[in-house]
Amino acid sequence: MLSIDGLTKIYSKKIGPAIKDVSFEVRDGEVVGFVGLNGAGKTTTIRIAAGVALPSGGRVSIDGLDIVRQKVEASRRIGWVPELPNFEQNAKAIDLMMYYAGYYGIHGEEARQASLRLLKETGLEGVERRKASSYSQGMKKRFVLAAAMLSNPQNYLFDEILNGLDPEGIHYFRNLIVKLRQEKKAVLLSSHILSEVEGLSDRVAFIHKGRLLKVMTRNELSSLEGGVLVLRLNVVDDRLLDYLGTLGKPSVDNDKVTVSGYTGDPSAVNLEVIRMGYSVKEISYHTPSLEEYFLKLIGEAQ
């Protein structure tokens, strides 16, 4: 479990805090999407949680261990994949893996076997002895993932992991995240690709200009905002509008009625309108996307 409590980071007093008083948690067996525009504070938050940057205030705990005061033990419980992997480019992948394994007390033949197994699991079998500089962006992310899995951590931090990947790479990491959830791992998934986060996350944390706006489940998002119900009918009159007005806010355009803020079952509306004697030509229902809701939150914050 990853817990972030009142996290603040100030790089310059003139510029102000990069993040301020950010608090949320990622429970075991849960994927939390961490969404925001570029520069919102996602990477800063994740770097502090990974133990590679120090907070100006607040606390991060990994399975109850403070990432600053108990860094060595806490770091063993984290698998971190940054947006832009950075490692020795002229070293062979297998040599780097065995070197990293030493940090976890894994040496010799045990380190070699563990490294080969993880490189195979991440799709790098057959290219273990190639230099990292020859890897594509997707291969570099897979390599960093393999290294992050050496300690079999309970918690994963994925910073813009889908950015710059081809469809095959996106498919691989999407399936991986689902697998980690099934294994009861805690996964924090940072991304500005909101459609991907929407389909993978149990909860979503919205951050903007360094401040956490809201954390909510996908079910909460749908129920709070409602959807848009669209009907095309043979007749649109006051009697029909009075009924639709009990469901949301209707607006009329010739034979089309749009009802915003509806949260019920569209098929029930269809049956009731037919029972009232109207002929329904077409009915459709649209729930707000994560992007639409996020833009609404930004507008309210500004």
Tab-separated table of N, CA, C and O in Angstrom, residues 1 3 56 73 75 85 93 137 161 165 168 185 191 197 207 212 235 237 275 288 295:
chain	number	residue	atom	x	y	z
A	1	MET	N	0.840	-1.196	0.000
A	1	MET	CA	0.000	0.000	0.000
A	1	MET	C	0.876	1.248	0.000
A	1	MET	O	1.854	1.340	0.735
A	3	SER	N	0.932	5.316	0.572
A	3	SER	CA	0.190	6.395	1.216
A	3	SER	C	0.954	7.701	1.069
A	3	SER	O	2.129	7.801	1.451
A	56	SER	N	9.622	18.684	0.385
A	56	SER	CA	9.789	19.875	1.229
A	56	SER	C	8.883	19.790	2.445
A	56	SER	O	9.117	20.445	3.454
A	73	GLU	N	14.693	-0.129	3.068
A	73	GLU	CA	13.661	-1.151	3.141
A	73	GLU	C	12.425	-0.752	2.346
A	73	GLU	O	11.806	-1.580	1.663
A	75	SER	N	12.324	1.164	-0.300
A	75	SER	CA	12.621	1.112	-1.733
A	75	SER	C	12.526	-0.302	-2.288
A	75	SER	O	12.234	-0.495	-3.474
A	85	PRO	N	13.345	6.434	-19.297
A	85	PRO	CA	14.323	5.581	-18.610
A	85	PRO	C	15.741	6.103	-18.792
A	85	PRO	O	16.132	6.534	-19.880
A	93	ALA	N	22.197	-5.463	-21.496
A	93	ALA	CA	21.032	-5.555	-20.616
A	93	ALA	C	21.243	-6.583	-19.504
A	93	ALA	O	20.955	-6.317	-18.338
A	137	GLN	N	12.318	2.848	-27.633
A	137	GLN	CA	11.726	3.437	-26.434
A	137	GLN	C	10.905	2.403	-25.661
A	137	GLN	O	10.986	2.312	-24.429
A	161	ILE	N	3.805	5.718	-18.514
A	161	ILE	CA	4.373	4.493	-19.067
A	161	ILE	C	3.881	4.217	-20.488
A	161	ILE	O	4.554	3.549	-21.272
A	165	LEU	N	4.678	4.838	-26.857
A	165	LEU	CA	4.698	3.422	-27.211
A	165	LEU	C	3.869	3.155	-28.461
A	165	LEU	O	2.897	3.857	-28.746
A	168	GLU	N	1.531	-2.256	-29.900
A	168	GLU	CA	1.933	-3.494	-29.230
A	168	GLU	C	2.422	-3.214	-27.810
A	168	GLU	O	2.091	-3.948	-26.865
A	185	LYS	N	-1.367	-6.271	-6.196
A	185	LYS	CA	-0.358	-5.233	-6.098
A	185	LYS	C	-1.036	-3.862	-6.089
A	185	LYS	O	-2.177	-3.709	-6.555
A	191	SER	N	-0.635	9.440	-16.138
A	191	SER	CA	-0.765	9.586	-17.584
A	191	SER	C	-1.576	10.829	-17.936
A	191	SER	O	-2.406	11.286	-17.157
A	197	VAL	N	-6.315	5.695	-18.961
A	197	VAL	CA	-6.500	5.684	-17.506
A	197	VAL	C	-7.930	5.299	-17.159
A	197	VAL	O	-8.183	4.527	-16.236
A	207	ILE	N	-4.968	16.026	-10.635
A	207	ILE	CA	-4.052	17.041	-10.137
A	207	ILE	C	-3.919	18.150	-11.176
A	207	ILE	O	-3.883	17.885	-12.382
A	212	LEU	N	-4.043	18.766	-5.709
A	212	LEU	CA	-4.966	17.662	-5.953
A	212	LEU	C	-6.391	18.201	-5.938
A	212	LEU	O	-6.839	18.757	-4.937
A	235	VAL	N	-43.430	13.354	-32.295
A	235	VAL	CA	-44.035	14.584	-31.764
A	235	VAL	C	-43.286	15.001	-30.506
A	235	VAL	O	-42.962	14.158	-29.655
A	237	ASP	N	-44.022	17.692	-27.513
A	237	ASP	CA	-44.977	18.663	-26.984
A	237	ASP	C	-44.708	18.910	-25.500
A	237	ASP	O	-43.798	18.319	-24.900
A	275	ARG	N	-45.287	4.139	-23.750
A	275	ARG	CA	-46.534	3.953	-23.011
A	275	ARG	C	-47.383	5.220	-23.043
A	275	ARG	O	-48.629	5.155	-23.067
A	288	PRO	N	-20.388	11.006	-19.397
A	288	PRO	CA	-19.217	11.885	-19.567
A	288	PRO	C	-17.917	11.099	-19.512
A	288	PRO	O	-17.760	10.178	-18.716
A	295	LEU	N	-11.716	18.411	-17.514
A	295	LEU	CA	-11.771	19.782	-17.987
A	295	LEU	C	-12.770	20.614	-17.184
A	295	LEU	O	-12.546	21.797	-16.929
